[in-house]
Amino acid sequence: MTEVAERNITLEGLHDRFGQLDAMVPIHKIRSEAFNHLNNIGLPKVKNEEYKYTNVTKALEKNFNFAPAASPSKIEQTTIDEITFDGLDAYRLVFINGHFSPDLSDNINVKGVSVMNVAKAIENIDKDFLKHFGTVSSKNDDAFFALNTSLTEDGAYINIADNVVLDKPLALCFIIDSSDKSTYTTSRNLIVTGVNSQVDILEIFATQGSEGSFSNTATEIVVGENAHVNFYKIQNNKENAYQVDTTQVSQSRSSVFSTYTFTLNGAIIRNNLNVAIAGEGCESHMYGLYVVDDKTHIDNHTVADHISPNSFSNELYKGILEDNAKAVFNGKVFVRKEAQKTNAFQSNKNILLSDTAVINTKPQLEIWADDVKCTHGCTTGQLDDEALFYLRSRGLDKDHARSFLLYAFAIEVIEQVKLDPLKEYLKHIISERLHKDF
Amino acid sequence: MLTIKNLHASIEDKSILKGVNLVVKPGEVHAIMGPNGSGKSTLASVLAGREDYVVTAGSINFQGKDLLEMAPEERAREGVFLAFQYPIEIPGVSTTNFMKTALNKIREYRGLEPLDAVSFLKIMKEKMKLVEIDQSLLSRSLNEGFSGGEKKRNEIFQMAMLEPTLSILDETDSGLDIDALKVVANGVNKLKSKENSTIVVTHYQRLLDYIVPDFVHVLYNGRIVKSGTKELALELESKGYDWIKEEAEATV
């Protein structure tokens, strides 16, 4: 009975919040469609195959409502400097509790680069924004994504013109401040990159305050013809911060898209990464690293959808789990009938450092084309005793040898990062984590 | 330097060493030979402290200390080095980085200052020449994708870097062609001194043409059943192990 009551409260809150949105703006049509879809399917329960191991709906219904976040936050520039780490020379856009903070953001004035916050794009009825909003995700019927769409109010809208090579990375910082009360927030971003353009984008998530938070974040990325896009996601939230994140990508021909997802802390984190390799001759790289302990639950669902011929995708996700941490990996690779000469590789490797850590990993390959090269695999294990002995026999003590091996395990993903300050930051965080007592 | 008395060891309740006695003095080279399954590699592993093996009786004294009381890393810091029969591949760690960490750990134990990058590189360059190993190999992930010969050379390179007092070469010759064997043996010979000792565990006499032992011991069924000089190795080469087995069984 209580469960039913809670669910009603959740839905009621959602209706209230949705009802407060401006129904006059053109985007509201898309929000309404999503809202209806969500009401039809409901939020996913564990019976839903896609959310079998991750009951994030329960956490949402139990602990959160959809009331807007409280008063202006006290987040200051120093916090931003901290989370964007040393040496990163980037254009920064800051969002606090889902809302754009112009005071904390950089003024970006680069020829061919249009940057504005989504609230402004909605208000201005920006034609280019409306042209692209929701298009790459038109087939995404996930309930949390629909929830994100129905409550879309703000986020980053970035449009990079043809042939523009951005001189510095763009860092989007999403900070949740739950000092006053538990907070549910929505962020929705749209990134459009033109023909031959080149850009590095970071999404950095951080949480402040002792109350719980639930953030529903989504980013749509339109990768233009022959464009090169590196997309980094760093999730280092607090123990009581829940996050459902969707990254929806569509690649045009000859483009190269690389995504890197680093998850270091949080309560439950669910990442949905969907890459439509739509054009011919594309290259896609999907890297992920999760190093989690305590009760953190990290779920990565990824899709590499090969739609056209001669494309290449490579996916490598690695995880180190300690204490009662849980991880889920579900990697789907689709190779459509037309997508001949596809090369697709996928691998998920995990190390469990305790008897109580759990991993559920499921690679899923569906191939309709007949001339393709695909491999997938997953390994889960403890640290290799032989390797430990080898290192110890050279004078390294046991703890040191362990951290050495774990670091070596993690570094395979970190080495792929092309931004040196980020690479150093991750190396630092990982080695700090691993040098603690086991 | 090393005194092994009545050493018994087993793995998973299977008794492998059944009373090994061996005395190694500074500057000596001892060869341990024997047929497959006689316990040669077990002896090497027990000396280095592999935890899979349980010592059920006996003692090992190393430079006045009880070796069996020490963890593998303590043995390494005290000067014991095992060149592995099958060196482990460790992706993500370069030999250079690994050696820098290991050498500084050992130096710390011996009360020496850690080496800075420049002095480390200088030492490394010297030792590289000894085993004719290439810098590019050392910058790659430890043993990953190395050929058999490269792995063994890397073992001897590590030995050169850590300057042990007791080196145990566990079948370092197996799988090597003659050129690689010469390089490895040459490295070992150059590292020899009056102060340090070497135990060469091997199945084949061939290695002993290049690393000339002072003593040869035959291990059979967990015990040293015959000891002699390098001539014993030649005899084994021409006559095989059967006569040793017969002799050993006759005396039981």
XYZ file of C-alpha atoms in Angstrom:
690
model
C 0.000 0.000 0.000
C 2.710 2.448 0.942
C 4.449 1.861 -2.344
C 1.332 2.806 -4.279
C 0.905 5.906 -2.178
C 4.501 6.973 -2.786
C 4.170 6.460 -6.489
C 1.115 8.655 -6.559
C 2.928 11.405 -4.754
C 5.779 11.161 -7.243
C 3.472 11.378 -10.222
C 1.473 14.159 -8.635
C 4.643 16.153 -8.083
C 5.647 15.578 -11.673
C 2.244 16.798 -12.902
C 2.541 19.916 -10.780
C 5.986 20.668 -12.035
C 5.039 20.034 -15.642
C 1.986 22.238 -15.218
C 4.196 25.143 -14.179
C 6.101 25.151 -17.469
C 5.412 27.759 -20.103
C 3.010 26.040 -22.500
C 3.239 28.798 -25.095
C 6.792 28.149 -26.317
C 7.166 25.915 -29.408
C 9.335 23.413 -27.566
C 6.432 22.599 -25.285
C 4.964 20.377 -27.962
C 7.973 18.070 -27.662
C 7.837 18.269 -23.868
C 4.144 17.318 -23.909
C 4.718 14.350 -26.183
C 7.439 13.099 -23.879
C 5.238 13.698 -20.862
C 2.415 11.673 -22.407
C 4.803 8.911 -23.337
C 6.117 8.831 -19.788
C 2.602 8.661 -18.371
C 1.863 5.758 -20.676
C 4.874 3.641 -19.841
C 5.612 4.778 -16.288
C 9.013 4.810 -14.686
C 10.877 1.499 -15.060
C 10.687 -1.128 -12.352
C 13.013 -4.087 -11.914
C 10.700 -6.161 -14.099
C 11.840 -3.976 -16.981
C 14.742 -5.861 -18.593
C 16.715 -2.650 -19.107
C 16.522 -1.739 -15.420
C 16.654 -5.245 -14.007
C 19.670 -4.602 -11.791
C 19.214 -0.900 -11.181
C 16.193 0.145 -9.220
C 16.688 3.846 -9.567
C 12.931 4.439 -9.751
C 12.589 3.241 -6.177
C 15.233 5.692 -5.023
C 13.482 8.495 -6.881
C 10.035 7.699 -5.522
C 11.209 7.207 -2.004
C 13.419 10.213 -1.517
C 12.530 12.937 -3.970
C 9.802 15.159 -5.275
C 9.782 17.409 -8.302
C 9.534 20.707 -6.466
C 11.940 23.272 -7.933
C 15.284 23.605 -6.199
C 15.558 26.132 -3.405
C 16.884 29.700 -3.475
C 20.019 30.891 -5.219
C 22.958 28.783 -4.276
C 26.097 29.905 -2.533
C 28.395 28.112 -4.948
C 31.418 30.281 -5.649
C 34.134 30.551 -8.217
C 36.547 28.534 -6.051
C 34.262 25.492 -6.299
C 34.294 25.764 -10.062
C 38.080 26.054 -10.076
C 38.310 22.948 -7.923
C 36.144 20.751 -10.067
C 37.644 21.901 -13.342
C 41.075 20.913 -11.976
C 44.563 22.278 -12.451
C 45.868 23.217 -15.800
C 42.644 22.839 -17.712
C 42.412 25.862 -19.935
C 38.814 25.643 -21.069
C 35.739 27.697 -21.846
C 33.531 27.049 -18.865
C 29.772 27.027 -18.654
C 28.344 26.507 -15.193
C 24.937 25.199 -14.243
C 23.756 25.166 -10.643
C 20.833 22.908 -9.865
C 20.088 22.737 -13.558
C 20.118 26.494 -14.156
C 22.678 28.451 -16.091
C 24.885 30.656 -13.967
C 26.208 33.494 -16.144
C 28.274 34.921 -13.274
C 30.302 31.746 -12.917
C 30.577 31.066 -16.642
C 33.037 32.357 -19.194
C 31.982 34.695 -21.914
C 32.635 32.729 -25.045
C 33.266 34.857 -28.049
C 34.683 32.698 -30.795
C 33.882 33.096 -34.461
C 31.670 30.288 -35.703
C 30.811 29.071 -32.230
C 27.400 29.842 -30.900
C 26.928 29.179 -27.224
C 23.828 29.939 -25.245
C 21.873 28.352 -22.485
C 18.830 26.311 -23.412
C 16.446 28.556 -21.435
C 17.496 31.433 -23.639
C 17.221 29.339 -26.803
C 13.677 28.378 -25.781
C 12.749 31.957 -24.953
C 14.267 33.342 -28.160
C 12.618 30.611 -30.207
C 16.031 29.941 -31.720
C 15.463 28.345 -35.115
C 18.630 26.256 -35.193
C 18.002 25.009 -31.693
C 14.465 23.953 -32.506
C 15.634 22.350 -35.727
C 17.913 19.962 -33.845
C 16.298 19.577 -30.438
C 15.036 16.029 -29.967
C 15.956 14.875 -33.474
C 18.859 12.525 -32.748
C 16.869 11.004 -29.900
C 13.576 10.600 -31.749
C 13.775 6.824 -31.299
C 14.775 6.895 -27.652
C 11.751 5.651 -25.707
C 13.462 5.363 -22.333
C 11.253 6.643 -19.528
C 13.980 8.631 -17.774
C 14.869 10.304 -21.031
C 11.188 11.142 -21.529
C 11.170 12.528 -17.999
C 14.176 14.655 -18.879
C 12.536 15.932 -22.046
C 9.230 16.742 -20.373
C 10.937 18.925 -17.777
C 13.529 20.502 -20.070
C 14.095 24.110 -19.080
C 17.800 24.751 -19.207
C 21.174 23.378 -20.164
C 23.835 24.160 -22.717
C 23.199 24.716 -26.382
C 26.367 24.722 -28.459
C 26.489 25.057 -32.180
C 29.820 24.839 -33.954
C 29.914 25.974 -37.561
C 31.523 24.079 -40.431
C 35.333 23.983 -40.477
C 35.695 25.478 -37.007
C 38.441 24.008 -34.880
C 37.880 25.136 -31.324
C 41.132 26.309 -29.702
C 40.173 25.253 -26.187
C 37.949 22.552 -24.745
C 34.448 23.409 -23.637
C 33.804 22.434 -20.039
C 30.189 22.116 -18.964
C 29.997 22.025 -15.176
C 26.853 20.740 -13.545
C 26.774 21.365 -9.840
C 24.019 20.252 -7.547
C 23.692 22.191 -4.332
C 21.486 20.315 -1.908
C 22.482 22.213 1.230
C 18.920 23.271 2.028
C 16.849 20.319 0.965
C 16.894 17.228 -1.188
C 16.821 18.218 -4.816
C 15.631 16.853 -8.131
C 17.179 18.570 -11.137
C 17.000 18.355 -14.895
C 19.693 19.389 -17.369
C 19.363 19.073 -21.079
C 22.127 19.874 -23.539
C 22.308 20.047 -27.278
C 25.601 20.042 -29.139
C 25.701 20.461 -32.884
C 28.997 20.195 -34.724
C 29.417 21.195 -38.359
C 31.286 19.643 -41.259
C 35.066 19.281 -40.596
C 34.720 20.852 -37.174
C 36.793 19.755 -34.250
C 36.019 20.102 -30.555
C 36.706 18.651 -27.112
C 33.810 18.783 -24.685
C 33.756 17.900 -21.015
C 30.784 17.320 -18.798
C 31.765 17.549 -15.177
C 29.270 16.576 -12.529
C 29.673 17.477 -8.886
C 27.436 17.705 -5.864
C 27.531 19.886 -2.758
C 25.496 19.855 0.400
C 24.474 17.154 2.802
C 20.953 16.448 1.529
C 20.287 13.940 -1.210
C 20.041 14.815 -4.863
C 18.687 13.234 -8.002
C 19.771 14.593 -11.321
C 18.361 13.613 -14.646
C 20.788 14.791 -17.279
C 20.778 14.338 -21.021
C 22.908 15.472 -23.924
C 22.191 15.194 -27.596
C 25.155 15.402 -29.923
C 24.941 15.867 -33.649
C 28.309 14.957 -35.120
C 28.735 16.574 -38.537
C 30.382 15.095 -41.579
C 34.102 14.498 -41.057
C 33.901 16.190 -37.667
C 36.149 15.116 -34.789
C 34.546 15.218 -31.378
C 35.993 14.091 -28.059
C 33.399 13.921 -25.330
C 34.449 13.454 -21.697
C 32.162 12.785 -18.778
C 33.396 12.934 -15.211
C 31.020 11.838 -12.484
C 32.395 12.409 -9.043
C 29.268 12.921 -6.977
C 28.580 12.560 -3.284
C 27.407 9.331 -1.663
C 23.781 10.469 -1.578
C 23.633 11.739 -5.149
C 21.628 9.793 -7.717
C 22.049 10.382 -11.403
C 20.459 9.109 -14.573
C 22.326 10.343 -17.599
C 21.591 9.957 -21.279
C 24.002 10.684 -24.084
C 22.447 10.427 -27.497
C 24.778 10.716 -30.449
C 24.349 10.580 -34.181
C 27.374 10.491 -36.445
C 27.430 11.666 -40.048
C 29.763 10.152 -42.611
C 33.539 10.020 -41.995
C 33.205 11.503 -38.540
C 35.228 10.420 -35.532
C 33.510 10.465 -32.171
C 35.183 9.411 -28.937
C 33.488 9.284 -25.593
C 35.087 8.774 -22.196
C 33.008 8.150 -19.124
C 34.672 8.252 -15.722
C 32.589 7.400 -12.695
C 34.257 7.850 -9.355
C 31.505 8.222 -6.780
C 27.767 8.550 -6.184
C 24.734 6.660 -4.847
C 23.219 5.132 -7.983
C 24.486 6.258 -11.349
C 22.830 5.050 -14.495
C 24.398 6.030 -17.823
C 22.648 5.456 -21.110
C 25.036 6.040 -23.983
C 23.546 5.573 -27.430
C 25.670 6.143 -30.487
C 24.025 5.908 -33.873
C 26.815 5.349 -36.365
C 24.627 6.600 -39.128
C 27.070 7.691 -41.793
C 29.488 5.647 -43.835
C 33.159 5.334 -42.819
C 32.759 6.540 -39.244
C 34.931 5.811 -36.277
C 33.508 5.521 -32.753
C 35.382 5.000 -29.529
C 33.613 4.384 -26.263
C 35.781 4.259 -23.185
C 34.612 3.911 -19.638
C 36.252 3.568 -16.263
C 34.483 3.199 -12.947
C 36.351 3.011 -9.688
C 33.801 2.795 -6.932
C 33.528 1.635 -3.352
C 31.163 1.711 -0.384
C 27.579 1.280 -1.631
C 27.956 3.021 -4.957
C 26.000 1.472 -7.793
C 27.106 2.233 -11.340
C 25.193 1.037 -14.369
C 26.471 1.655 -17.885
C 24.136 0.805 -20.734
C 25.675 1.471 -24.112
C 24.543 1.040 -27.681
C 26.722 1.176 -30.772
C 24.311 1.085 -33.680
C 26.005 0.490 -37.029
C 23.659 1.712 -39.715
C 25.937 2.246 -42.728
C 28.889 0.354 -44.217
C 32.623 0.627 -43.518
C 32.476 1.941 -39.996
C 34.527 1.039 -36.993
C 33.585 1.006 -33.343
C 35.662 0.115 -30.368
C 34.395 -0.042 -26.815
C 36.399 -0.610 -23.667
C 34.855 -0.325 -20.209
C 36.803 -1.201 -17.097
C 35.811 -1.252 -13.476
C 37.332 -1.658 -10.031
C 34.809 -2.406 -7.305
C 35.392 -2.404 -3.579
C 33.271 -2.919 -0.464
C 29.591 -3.324 -1.384
C 29.852 -1.526 -4.687
C 27.796 -2.797 -7.584
C 28.281 -2.386 -11.278
C 26.188 -3.227 -14.289
C 27.464 -3.240 -17.829
C 25.195 -3.823 -20.767
C 26.788 -3.187 -24.122
C 24.740 -3.600 -27.243
C 26.283 -3.627 -30.687
C 23.883 -3.596 -33.593
C 25.089 -4.133 -37.124
C 22.250 -3.405 -39.550
C 21.826 -5.224 -42.811
C 23.259 -2.331 -44.835
C 26.273 -1.930 -42.545
C 28.627 -4.271 -44.403
C 32.367 -4.222 -43.661
C 31.724 -3.123 -40.115
C 34.444 -3.637 -37.558
C 33.091 -3.629 -34.047
C 34.936 -4.476 -30.868
C 33.712 -4.482 -27.332
C 35.250 -5.392 -24.044
C 34.290 -5.053 -20.386
C 36.785 -5.962 -17.675
C 36.251 -5.842 -13.956
C 38.211 -6.406 -10.801
C 36.349 -7.139 -7.600
C 38.290 -6.319 -4.469
C 35.843 -7.718 -1.965
C 33.525 -10.690 -1.644
C 30.560 -8.353 -1.408
C 31.154 -6.341 -4.572
C 28.940 -7.375 -7.468
C 29.123 -7.020 -11.226
C 26.480 -7.921 -13.769
C 27.887 -7.727 -17.240
C 26.123 -8.493 -20.478
C 27.597 -7.956 -23.906
C 24.984 -8.151 -26.601
C 25.754 -8.455 -30.281
C 23.072 -8.362 -32.936
C 24.237 -8.647 -36.498
C 22.125 -8.598 -39.632
C 24.915 -7.905 -42.123
C 27.032 -10.837 -43.326
C 30.438 -9.312 -44.031
C 31.556 -7.920 -40.684
C 34.218 -8.377 -38.063
C 32.957 -8.213 -34.498
C 34.332 -9.348 -31.193
C 33.155 -8.914 -27.675
C 34.179 -10.220 -24.340
C 34.153 -9.621 -20.658
C 36.344 -10.667 -17.791
C 35.779 -10.415 -14.095
C 38.305 -11.401 -11.554
C 40.318 -10.661 -8.537
C 43.872 -9.504 -8.667
C 46.174 -12.044 -10.201
C 48.156 -13.779 -7.437
C 50.975 -14.641 -9.822
C 51.365 -11.001 -10.789
C 51.276 -9.959 -7.145
C 54.013 -12.437 -6.299
C 56.077 -11.274 -9.239
C 55.991 -7.668 -8.055
C 56.643 -8.620 -4.435
C 59.590 -10.762 -5.432
C 61.179 -7.537 -6.695
C 60.792 -5.794 -3.351
C 57.357 -4.140 -3.504
C 55.263 -4.759 -0.413
C 51.862 -6.361 -0.772
C 49.761 -3.186 -0.634
C 52.057 -1.418 -2.987
C 51.989 -4.334 -5.405
C 48.200 -4.360 -5.262
C 47.862 -0.686 -6.002
C 50.458 -1.029 -8.725
C 48.382 -3.678 -10.458
C 45.121 -1.817 -10.013
C 46.667 1.349 -11.324
C 47.981 -0.586 -14.285
C 44.492 -1.962 -14.853
C 42.908 1.487 -14.818
C 45.600 3.231 -16.798
C 44.653 1.428 -20.000
C 41.555 3.602 -20.180
C 43.138 6.773 -18.802
C 45.906 6.600 -21.394
C 43.260 7.070 -24.076
C 42.432 10.540 -22.787
C 43.839 13.160 -25.100
C 43.590 16.127 -22.714
C 46.711 16.112 -20.576
C 45.319 18.037 -17.574
C 42.396 15.627 -17.420
C 44.720 12.666 -17.737
C 46.850 13.954 -14.856
C 43.779 14.687 -12.748
C 42.445 11.165 -13.257
C 45.828 9.574 -12.588
C 46.027 11.571 -9.379
C 42.523 10.633 -8.225
C 42.971 6.982 -9.091
C 46.334 6.638 -7.395
C 45.001 8.433 -4.322
C 42.109 5.988 -4.225
C 44.314 2.985 -4.689
C 46.956 3.841 -2.158
C 44.569 3.611 0.699
C 44.678 0.571 2.934
C 42.993 -2.483 1.570
C 75.397 -17.483 2.731
C 72.569 -19.964 2.319
C 71.988 -23.082 4.356
C 69.018 -25.267 3.587
C 68.386 -28.029 6.101
C 65.984 -30.923 5.695
C 63.515 -28.801 3.725
C 60.062 -30.293 3.228
C 57.443 -28.446 1.225
C 54.070 -29.260 -0.212
C 51.413 -27.706 -2.366
C 47.752 -28.458 -1.841
C 48.697 -31.322 0.488
C 50.929 -32.865 -2.129
C 54.410 -33.332 -0.787
C 57.039 -32.101 -3.282
C 60.258 -31.450 -1.362
C 61.151 -34.257 0.986
C 64.294 -33.259 2.810
C 66.538 -30.967 0.773
C 69.950 -30.097 2.201
C 72.124 -27.514 0.496
C 74.903 -25.131 1.487
C 75.840 -22.224 -0.790
C 78.855 -20.072 0.027
C 79.564 -16.546 -1.265
C 80.882 -16.492 -4.835
C 79.674 -19.983 -5.680
C 77.535 -21.095 -8.579
C 75.356 -24.118 -7.906
C 73.396 -25.916 -10.574
C 70.288 -27.848 -9.633
C 69.368 -30.407 -12.255
C 66.851 -33.168 -12.369
C 64.090 -34.757 -14.375
C 60.704 -33.117 -14.802
C 58.631 -33.075 -11.649
C 61.577 -33.629 -9.337
C 60.901 -30.404 -7.414
C 63.427 -28.016 -9.000
C 61.007 -25.177 -9.588
C 59.390 -25.765 -6.206
C 62.742 -25.261 -4.538
C 63.219 -22.003 -6.447
C 59.717 -20.835 -5.534
C 60.088 -21.709 -1.867
C 63.335 -19.747 -1.719
C 61.607 -16.697 -3.179
C 58.621 -17.075 -0.855
C 55.758 -18.085 -3.118
C 52.803 -18.452 -0.779
C 51.184 -21.386 -2.567
C 53.820 -23.654 -1.065
C 53.713 -24.726 2.546
C 56.979 -25.539 4.258
C 56.186 -28.478 6.510
C 59.652 -29.081 7.969
C 63.225 -27.864 7.819
C 64.901 -24.482 7.772
C 66.509 -21.976 5.438
C 69.146 -19.676 6.806
C 70.165 -16.753 4.626
C 73.048 -14.600 5.831
C 72.260 -15.433 9.437
C 68.527 -14.785 9.111
C 65.571 -17.136 8.961
C 64.422 -16.811 5.365
C 61.177 -18.676 5.941
C 60.045 -15.979 8.349
C 60.199 -13.326 5.649
C 57.589 -12.141 3.152
C 58.647 -12.286 -0.509
C 59.374 -8.545 -0.574
C 61.586 -8.785 2.520
C 63.586 -11.555 0.900
C 64.022 -9.374 -2.181
C 65.210 -6.489 -0.023
C 67.598 -8.815 1.790
C 69.115 -9.693 -1.564
C 67.281 -12.743 -2.898
C 66.311 -12.627 -6.557
C 64.295 -15.133 -8.537
C 64.434 -15.029 -12.319
C 61.054 -16.510 -13.206
C 60.622 -19.476 -15.467
C 57.521 -17.789 -16.835
C 57.823 -14.028 -16.311
C 54.433 -12.417 -15.787
C 52.989 -9.955 -18.284
C 51.742 -6.809 -16.625
C 49.960 -4.415 -18.969
C 50.099 -0.758 -18.043
C 53.383 -0.862 -16.129
C 56.631 -0.209 -17.960
C 59.771 -2.045 -16.922
C 61.440 1.308 -16.367
C 58.779 2.514 -13.939
C 58.609 -0.808 -12.197
C 62.372 -0.996 -11.739
C 62.525 2.539 -10.445
C 59.934 1.722 -7.789
C 61.525 -1.620 -6.909
C 65.074 -0.293 -6.756
C 64.070 2.601 -4.522
C 62.181 0.245 -2.199
C 65.291 -1.862 -1.852
C 67.496 1.195 -1.383
C 65.134 2.505 1.280
C 65.395 -0.818 3.109
C 69.158 -0.606 2.975
C 69.117 2.941 4.314
C 70.065 4.572 1.021
C 68.588 7.713 -0.516
C 66.149 7.172 -3.370
C 67.671 7.685 -6.794
C 66.735 10.749 -8.785
C 65.697 10.353 -12.405
C 69.141 11.174 -13.779
C 71.126 8.709 -11.674
C 68.499 6.054 -12.239
C 68.765 6.467 -15.991
C 72.536 6.288 -15.791
C 72.431 2.985 -13.918
C 69.771 1.685 -16.243
C 71.861 2.469 -19.327
C 74.821 0.556 -17.881
C 72.736 -2.486 -17.074
C 70.986 -2.433 -20.421
C 74.327 -2.992 -22.121
C 74.951 -6.070 -19.991
C 71.971 -7.923 -21.353
C 71.836 -6.162 -24.727
C 68.300 -5.017 -24.115
C 66.774 -2.112 -25.950
C 65.418 1.022 -24.314
C 62.212 0.792 -26.337
C 61.501 -2.619 -24.848
C 61.863 -1.229 -21.350
C 59.416 1.591 -21.994
C 56.777 -0.872 -23.067
C 54.384 -2.632 -20.705
C 56.226 -5.158 -18.580
C 56.705 -8.355 -20.595
C 53.549 -7.719 -22.566
C 53.944 -9.150 -26.033
C 57.640 -9.871 -25.417
C 59.163 -12.899 -27.094
C 60.444 -15.713 -24.884
C 63.998 -14.455 -25.262
C 63.020 -10.861 -24.489
C 61.249 -11.936 -21.318
C 64.272 -13.872 -20.056
C 66.608 -11.023 -20.936
C 64.309 -8.694 -19.057
C 64.598 -10.962 -16.014
C 68.369 -10.747 -16.123
C 68.139 -7.002 -16.657
C 66.052 -6.737 -13.470
C 68.600 -8.878 -11.688
C 71.336 -6.516 -12.828
C 69.369 -3.517 -11.586
C 68.604 -4.931 -8.153
C 72.107 -6.369 -7.540
C 71.057 -9.354 -5.434
C 73.426 -11.398 -3.277
C 71.651 -14.624 -4.125
C 70.231 -15.090 -7.601
C 68.062 -18.055 -8.467
C 67.607 -18.671 -12.163
C 64.603 -20.897 -12.679
C 64.951 -22.615 -16.064
C 66.102 -19.359 -17.563
C 67.407 -21.337 -20.545
C 64.204 -23.103 -21.487
C 62.789 -21.939 -24.782
C 65.861 -19.912 -25.714
C 67.782 -20.333 -28.938
C 71.541 -20.456 -28.725
C 72.082 -16.755 -29.418
C 69.612 -15.664 -26.769
C 71.111 -18.199 -24.381
C 74.575 -16.744 -24.884
C 73.343 -13.215 -24.241
C 71.574 -14.257 -21.055
C 74.515 -16.350 -19.813
C 76.934 -13.580 -20.626
C 74.847 -11.167 -18.564
C 74.797 -13.537 -15.623
C 78.565 -14.075 -15.826
C 79.282 -10.361 -15.849
C 77.198 -9.945 -12.697
C 79.116 -12.641 -10.848
C 81.395 -11.568 -8.001
C 83.126 -12.955 -4.949
C 80.303 -11.723 -2.771
C 77.253 -13.014 -4.571
C 76.066 -16.509 -5.359
C 73.920 -18.055 -8.029
C 71.642 -21.055 -8.098
C 70.937 -22.203 -11.636
C 67.934 -24.464 -11.960
C 67.934 -26.218 -15.286
C 66.858 -29.280 -17.127
C 69.581 -29.094 -19.734
C 73.322 -29.241 -19.453
C 73.700 -26.802 -22.353
C 73.347 -23.691 -20.163
C 76.192 -24.911 -17.972
C 78.606 -24.610 -20.909
C 78.086 -20.891 -20.577
C 77.427 -20.460 -16.878
C 80.029 -22.769 -15.392
C 78.921 -24.143 -12.034
C 81.141 -24.940 -9.070
C 78.742 -27.623 -7.959
C 76.044 -29.670 -9.644
C 73.239 -31.277 -7.668
C 70.679 -33.716 -8.905
C 67.238 -33.341 -7.440
C 65.038 -36.395 -7.686
C 61.764 -37.084 -5.990
C 62.124 -34.097 -3.676
C 65.668 -34.808 -2.482
C 69.183 -34.080 -3.659
C 70.340 -37.558 -4.546
C 73.726 -36.786 -6.046
C 76.162 -33.881 -5.926
C 79.317 -33.318 -7.864
C 81.170 -30.872 -10.047
C 80.438 -29.752 -13.600
C 81.479 -33.208 -14.871
C 78.321 -34.583 -13.303
C 76.271 -32.407 -15.605
C 78.117 -33.820 -18.626
C 77.518 -37.331 -17.390
C 73.808 -36.571 -17.056
C 73.816 -35.160 -20.550
C 75.254 -38.353 -22.054
C 73.565 -40.920 -19.843
C 70.222 -39.293 -19.074
C 68.503 -39.455 -15.690
C 67.574 -43.125 -15.568
C 70.729 -44.297 -13.824
C 70.210 -41.613 -11.172
C 66.671 -42.799 -10.630
C 67.848 -46.399 -10.329
C 70.610 -45.455 -7.941
C 68.267 -43.384 -5.849
C 65.652 -46.081 -5.690
C 68.232 -48.750 -4.840
C 69.336 -46.804 -1.781
C 65.830 -46.288 -0.457
